């Protein structure tokens, strides 16, 4: 059933009034997803009153994120806005607000309340008064330039200190320039000079993230360009609230996207309908020549949407089609229509038949080796959207209306595929998934999996993680859920620290076969502890499951430990909602349990009896010789 925003708001209020909001927190998140404007604000205030500890106890599978909030002005609307956004994404917000105007002390003093909370995210909210409170009266553009340069220099020092502390992610933002400052200059030449000075300061802010891996800088200019008011003069003067609630709400939405990415909840695959979504008309009725794409006003809108989809696909987002259509006709349209921006090579899979779409999505997930909750589903049919919502609650469903001009806005609204950095592995992802289809076809020619693996020609290279690998290894920890033995998430800075730690042994796993190169598909994060070698985490991309790559790497690590004088290897498994399939990884490979086990279990291998490595894999070792 299609739940309207009015119905969702009423149900949310009923949950709060009955005292069931904590018990129904995941359901509440789905209701909040339907809300905008004042109703979203009210929902945030309801959710901000809840005890995050009680939510976490009631729903232990939901990730909790401690968020420090500091800044120059008062930020009263920000916590409720964050509470709403975190609920939408299935996260539990643990806010740590600090006194306004205290951001320098909060960030510099290691004993501050903010640092003591050990937040995963620290929001240092900057507003125009950060600069203008330092500007004399009367002032000229050069005065603003000097004040802005001094403030940015201070913020650069704060970012460097935060980076050195090695705790969490610091979020900064650019400072919007309200018209009331430019309007105080009566000549256009001075206004232009002020604009230059302000943009120079914001450019320096944006570049802080280039030098400090623990820093993210959110650019508020695109939000302001959408017509969001920057400041309310009364609140700015009387309450020291220098950014409006609307702007803080939009900022909170971007923080929600970031928190989702940091907790491994970034989506991986964009699943698209065709008729009414990628083109106008009905392919089966109108034929290839009759669909709307590229010509006329609606056709141009559909083409613009396709170009945005193609842009996302070029950055590692997997594109797939699930459509009620004839497959041959779909292939013809993608191949032959002269204005089509998307073609068959852009998609990892095209599913066109008359089966229920939620069933096709389940089969698509199985075929790609992905969980359905890594999908974003886009369809112009409200019936299909609600059916998918009901059958696959973890799938993000994008609501489209009948006007294709709004398709782009709807798709990009939630930053489902946001990442800290796009790597070379990301850009090659679609090709690699298409190669996997060739592997599956190759498998059909063999009577046994053993024969198939032997002929596949798998080669694996295991070697120390380098600085150039840090972004990709971090991404594996953030996005890999099924073969992630502890579920620990690392930022690029954390990986870089491992590369400089003499007791650590961070290893990158690369793989390929006769059909192509998989790239960097796994990581083993180990460290030496006296005469023990401890495996802190082991990760492997779902693209290369069931090929014994993990056994090959573990076998090499065991032999390496024995040959370098270790008495034993210890491995840790920590259960998460998605890694149960590898709970027996260590026992299956000759490790014995140490202690009682439970959700976090430690296993030990005494190195006296190491099984032979998988015969069908050619392993290249750090020393450069095949193992």
mmCIF file of C-alpha atoms in Angstrom, residues 251-409:
data_model
loop_
_atom_site.group_PDB
_atom_site.id
_atom_site.type_symbol
_atom_site.label_atom_id
_atom_site.label_comp_id
_atom_site.label_asym_id
_atom_site.label_seq_id
_atom_site.Cartn_x
_atom_site.Cartn_y
_atom_site.Cartn_z
ATOM 1 C CA UNK A 251 23.570 19.985 5.708
ATOM 2 C CA UNK A 252 22.282 17.179 7.980
ATOM 3 C CA UNK A 253 21.119 15.260 4.915
ATOM 4 C CA UNK A 254 24.658 15.330 3.508
ATOM 5 C CA UNK A 255 26.044 14.228 6.887
ATOM 6 C CA UNK A 256 23.562 11.352 6.862
ATOM 7 C CA UNK A 257 24.931 10.230 3.493
ATOM 8 C CA UNK A 258 28.460 10.394 4.894
ATOM 9 C CA UNK A 259 27.538 8.427 8.017
ATOM 10 C CA UNK A 260 25.880 5.790 5.859
ATOM 11 C CA UNK A 261 29.065 5.441 3.839
ATOM 12 C CA UNK A 262 31.281 5.281 6.949
ATOM 13 C CA UNK A 263 29.179 2.435 8.381
ATOM 14 C CA UNK A 264 29.316 0.322 5.222
ATOM 15 C CA UNK A 265 25.783 1.081 4.038
ATOM 16 C CA UNK A 266 26.626 2.652 0.697
ATOM 17 C CA UNK A 267 24.587 1.219 -2.150
ATOM 18 C CA UNK A 268 26.341 -0.567 -5.004
ATOM 19 C CA UNK A 269 23.822 -1.244 -7.770
ATOM 20 C CA UNK A 270 21.254 0.979 -9.500
ATOM 21 C CA UNK A 271 18.338 -1.116 -10.758
ATOM 22 C CA UNK A 272 16.247 0.634 -13.401
ATOM 23 C CA UNK A 273 12.888 0.170 -15.019
ATOM 24 C CA UNK A 274 12.649 1.094 -18.728
ATOM 25 C CA UNK A 275 9.211 2.277 -19.917
ATOM 26 C CA UNK A 276 8.466 5.625 -18.306
ATOM 27 C CA UNK A 277 11.813 5.622 -16.519
ATOM 28 C CA UNK A 278 14.653 5.514 -19.060
ATOM 29 C CA UNK A 279 12.435 6.460 -21.978
ATOM 30 C CA UNK A 280 8.880 7.593 -22.638
ATOM 31 C CA UNK A 281 6.168 5.366 -23.974
ATOM 32 C CA UNK A 282 5.758 1.602 -23.931
ATOM 33 C CA UNK A 283 8.336 -0.273 -25.950
ATOM 34 C CA UNK A 284 6.066 -3.245 -26.654
ATOM 35 C CA UNK A 285 3.296 -1.006 -28.018
ATOM 36 C CA UNK A 286 5.220 1.866 -29.602
ATOM 37 C CA UNK A 287 8.186 -0.050 -31.002
ATOM 38 C CA UNK A 288 11.797 1.081 -30.990
ATOM 39 C CA UNK A 289 11.090 4.006 -33.277
ATOM 40 C CA UNK A 290 8.128 5.208 -31.209
ATOM 41 C CA UNK A 291 9.625 5.566 -27.722
ATOM 42 C CA UNK A 292 10.478 9.044 -26.426
ATOM 43 C CA UNK A 293 14.207 9.618 -26.066
ATOM 44 C CA UNK A 294 16.227 12.626 -27.188
ATOM 45 C CA UNK A 295 13.557 14.371 -29.312
ATOM 46 C CA UNK A 296 10.870 16.732 -28.049
ATOM 47 C CA UNK A 297 10.643 18.133 -24.534
ATOM 48 C CA UNK A 298 9.921 14.833 -22.783
ATOM 49 C CA UNK A 299 12.438 12.993 -24.935
ATOM 50 C CA UNK A 300 15.120 15.497 -23.948
ATOM 51 C CA UNK A 301 14.265 15.001 -20.268
ATOM 52 C CA UNK A 302 14.623 11.220 -20.591
ATOM 53 C CA UNK A 303 17.942 11.688 -22.399
ATOM 54 C CA UNK A 304 19.193 13.974 -19.608
ATOM 55 C CA UNK A 305 18.279 11.287 -17.080
ATOM 56 C CA UNK A 306 20.111 8.609 -19.072
ATOM 57 C CA UNK A 307 23.212 10.774 -19.207
ATOM 58 C CA UNK A 308 23.200 11.110 -15.410
ATOM 59 C CA UNK A 309 22.774 7.338 -15.043
ATOM 60 C CA UNK A 310 25.703 6.805 -17.409
ATOM 61 C CA UNK A 311 27.794 9.247 -15.374
ATOM 62 C CA UNK A 312 27.127 7.246 -12.205
ATOM 63 C CA UNK A 313 27.990 3.998 -13.982
ATOM 64 C CA UNK A 314 31.333 5.421 -15.107
ATOM 65 C CA UNK A 315 32.294 5.878 -11.443
ATOM 66 C CA UNK A 316 31.755 2.294 -10.348
ATOM 67 C CA UNK A 317 27.999 2.202 -9.732
ATOM 68 C CA UNK A 318 26.676 -1.060 -11.153
ATOM 69 C CA UNK A 319 23.758 -0.510 -13.527
ATOM 70 C CA UNK A 320 21.089 -3.143 -14.083
ATOM 71 C CA UNK A 321 17.688 -3.322 -15.742
ATOM 72 C CA UNK A 322 14.613 -5.033 -14.315
ATOM 73 C CA UNK A 323 11.732 -4.473 -16.722
ATOM 74 C CA UNK A 324 8.506 -6.111 -17.809
ATOM 75 C CA UNK A 325 9.377 -6.331 -21.486
ATOM 76 C CA UNK A 326 10.548 -8.654 -24.215
ATOM 77 C CA UNK A 327 14.314 -9.073 -23.954
ATOM 78 C CA UNK A 328 14.934 -9.093 -27.730
ATOM 79 C CA UNK A 329 13.063 -5.810 -28.131
ATOM 80 C CA UNK A 330 14.991 -4.237 -25.242
ATOM 81 C CA UNK A 331 18.299 -5.283 -26.788
ATOM 82 C CA UNK A 332 17.203 -3.817 -30.109
ATOM 83 C CA UNK A 333 16.246 -0.502 -28.510
ATOM 84 C CA UNK A 334 19.553 -0.201 -26.645
ATOM 85 C CA UNK A 335 21.513 -1.104 -29.777
ATOM 86 C CA UNK A 336 19.643 0.723 -32.518
ATOM 87 C CA UNK A 337 17.880 3.819 -31.196
ATOM 88 C CA UNK A 338 19.994 6.743 -32.474
ATOM 89 C CA UNK A 339 19.455 8.996 -29.440
ATOM 90 C CA UNK A 340 20.027 6.407 -26.718
ATOM 91 C CA UNK A 341 22.774 7.491 -24.274
ATOM 92 C CA UNK A 342 22.884 4.092 -22.568
ATOM 93 C CA UNK A 343 23.798 0.887 -24.337
ATOM 94 C CA UNK A 344 23.959 -2.763 -23.439
ATOM 95 C CA UNK A 345 27.664 -2.548 -22.341
ATOM 96 C CA UNK A 346 26.693 -0.031 -19.635
ATOM 97 C CA UNK A 347 24.685 -2.660 -17.741
ATOM 98 C CA UNK A 348 25.986 -5.586 -15.741
ATOM 99 C CA UNK A 349 22.679 -7.406 -16.191
ATOM 100 C CA UNK A 350 19.495 -6.830 -18.178
ATOM 101 C CA UNK A 351 16.468 -8.684 -16.856
ATOM 102 C CA UNK A 352 13.492 -8.274 -19.174
ATOM 103 C CA UNK A 353 10.590 -10.692 -18.696
ATOM 104 C CA UNK A 354 7.090 -10.807 -17.269
ATOM 105 C CA UNK A 355 7.933 -12.127 -13.804
ATOM 106 C CA UNK A 356 7.228 -10.027 -10.671
ATOM 107 C CA UNK A 357 9.930 -7.426 -10.256
ATOM 108 C CA UNK A 358 10.628 -8.245 -6.622
ATOM 109 C CA UNK A 359 11.372 -11.836 -7.658
ATOM 110 C CA UNK A 360 13.655 -10.624 -10.429
ATOM 111 C CA UNK A 361 15.469 -8.382 -7.953
ATOM 112 C CA UNK A 362 16.051 -11.360 -5.648
ATOM 113 C CA UNK A 363 17.472 -13.412 -8.539
ATOM 114 C CA UNK A 364 19.572 -10.456 -9.690
ATOM 115 C CA UNK A 365 21.071 -10.105 -6.210
ATOM 116 C CA UNK A 366 21.919 -13.801 -6.147
ATOM 117 C CA UNK A 367 23.365 -13.646 -9.654
ATOM 118 C CA UNK A 368 25.610 -10.682 -8.800
ATOM 119 C CA UNK A 369 26.563 -12.032 -5.384
ATOM 120 C CA UNK A 370 25.171 -8.925 -3.686
ATOM 121 C CA UNK A 371 22.638 -8.455 -0.916
ATOM 122 C CA UNK A 372 19.369 -6.808 -2.025
ATOM 123 C CA UNK A 373 19.989 -3.988 0.454
ATOM 124 C CA UNK A 374 22.896 -2.856 -1.714
ATOM 125 C CA UNK A 375 20.374 -1.991 -4.463
ATOM 126 C CA UNK A 376 18.633 1.260 -5.384
ATOM 127 C CA UNK A 377 15.445 0.661 -7.375
ATOM 128 C CA UNK A 378 14.014 3.289 -9.742
ATOM 129 C CA UNK A 379 10.598 2.857 -11.334
ATOM 130 C CA UNK A 380 7.851 5.229 -12.430
ATOM 131 C CA UNK A 381 5.143 2.792 -11.281
ATOM 132 C CA UNK A 382 3.932 3.379 -7.719
ATOM 133 C CA UNK A 383 2.586 -0.185 -7.656
ATOM 134 C CA UNK A 384 5.993 -1.703 -8.483
ATOM 135 C CA UNK A 385 7.777 0.571 -6.029
ATOM 136 C CA UNK A 386 5.501 -0.348 -3.126
ATOM 137 C CA UNK A 387 5.750 -4.048 -3.946
ATOM 138 C CA UNK A 388 9.544 -3.866 -3.844
ATOM 139 C CA UNK A 389 9.430 -1.857 -0.609
ATOM 140 C CA UNK A 390 7.268 -4.521 0.983
ATOM 141 C CA UNK A 391 9.221 -7.554 -0.250
ATOM 142 C CA UNK A 392 12.718 -6.072 0.082
ATOM 143 C CA UNK A 393 12.724 -3.528 2.940
ATOM 144 C CA UNK A 394 16.482 -2.973 2.574
ATOM 145 C CA UNK A 395 16.254 -1.839 -1.047
ATOM 146 C CA UNK A 396 16.292 1.947 -1.452
ATOM 147 C CA UNK A 397 13.319 2.882 -3.621
ATOM 148 C CA UNK A 398 13.350 6.133 -5.588
ATOM 149 C CA UNK A 399 9.947 7.686 -6.201
ATOM 150 C CA UNK A 400 9.442 9.111 -9.679
ATOM 151 C CA UNK A 401 6.434 11.042 -10.893
ATOM 152 C CA UNK A 402 5.030 11.335 -14.405
ATOM 153 C CA UNK A 403 7.252 14.281 -15.386
ATOM 154 C CA UNK A 404 10.682 13.005 -16.509
ATOM 155 C CA UNK A 405 12.223 16.432 -15.921
ATOM 156 C CA UNK A 406 12.234 15.566 -12.187
ATOM 157 C CA UNK A 407 13.870 12.150 -12.589
ATOM 158 C CA UNK A 408 17.417 13.447 -12.095
ATOM 159 C CA UNK A 409 16.547 15.304 -8.891
#
